[in-house]
C-alpha cells in the first residue's frame, strides 16, 4: 500500500482519498466488482495481528482456487470440521469449494499484517477446513460479502497511522521496508479503552 508519509498533522482530504483507494473494490467492465485480498482484513476485529480470524480473512479472498477433483472433495468430507451436513458429491455441491494453499495464506498474512500462520493464536477449523496432506485450507462460499472500510479521518502516532471511519478504528504500522501492515481493527469504543 502506498500511504501518506509520516507526519503529525491530520491527514488531508487528498490523503484520505489515497488511503481509501488502497482497498477500494475494483469496478469491472461487465458491471460487477472485484475484491482485493486486503478486504478480508476488514471482516473481523482484532487488537493485534495474532488475533486475526483467518476464516474471515479468506472467506471472499480472490486468492483462491476452485477445486475440481472429486477425490479432493471426498477427502474433505472425512475431516472432523466438515460442516456441510450432507452427502453431496462435488458435481452436486450447492456451493463452490475453494482451496487456499498454505503458502498463499502465509503470503497474504505477511504482506498485509507482517505475520504468518504460526503467529496466529488459533485458526477456527470449524468454519475453515484444513488438510495437512496438501497444506491447504478450504471454505464454501457462493455469495459475496468482503469487508469494507471507508476512512473518514486519520492521524499519525509515531510509526502508527490511525484511521477512523464508520465507527471503526484501523491502525497501520510503517514497516522498515516502506510497507504498512495491519496492527488492529476495532470498533471505536474498544479502541479507546
mmCIF file of C-alpha atoms in Angstrom, residues 64-74 76 90 96-100 134 137-140:
data_model
loop_
_atom_site.group_PDB
_atom_site.id
_atom_site.type_symbol
_atom_site.label_atom_id
_atom_site.label_comp_id
_atom_site.label_asym_id
_atom_site.label_seq_id
_atom_site.Cartn_x
_atom_site.Cartn_y
_atom_site.Cartn_z
ATOM 1 C CA UNK A 64 -8.249 -18.921 -4.090
ATOM 2 C CA UNK A 65 -8.652 -21.877 -6.398
ATOM 3 C CA UNK A 66 -11.898 -23.654 -7.215
ATOM 4 C CA UNK A 67 -11.432 -27.358 -6.565
ATOM 5 C CA UNK A 68 -12.321 -29.624 -9.452
ATOM 6 C CA UNK A 69 -11.114 -33.026 -8.257
ATOM 7 C CA UNK A 70 -13.929 -35.230 -6.868
ATOM 8 C CA UNK A 71 -11.386 -37.199 -4.809
ATOM 9 C CA UNK A 72 -10.272 -33.993 -3.075
ATOM 10 C CA UNK A 73 -13.912 -33.194 -2.293
ATOM 11 C CA UNK A 74 -14.453 -36.669 -0.842
ATOM 12 C CA UNK A 76 -12.761 -33.019 2.709
ATOM 13 C CA UNK A 90 -18.573 -32.338 -5.984
ATOM 14 C CA UNK A 96 -18.366 -23.814 -4.766
ATOM 15 C CA UNK A 97 -15.486 -25.272 -2.762
ATOM 16 C CA UNK A 98 -12.399 -23.067 -2.600
ATOM 17 C CA UNK A 99 -8.792 -24.007 -1.792
ATOM 18 C CA UNK A 100 -6.161 -21.702 -0.287
ATOM 19 C CA UNK A 134 -1.533 -30.794 0.895
ATOM 20 C CA UNK A 137 -7.404 -24.560 3.727
ATOM 21 C CA UNK A 138 -10.923 -24.838 2.300
ATOM 22 C CA UNK A 139 -14.190 -22.983 2.559
ATOM 23 C CA UNK A 140 -17.573 -22.908 0.848
#
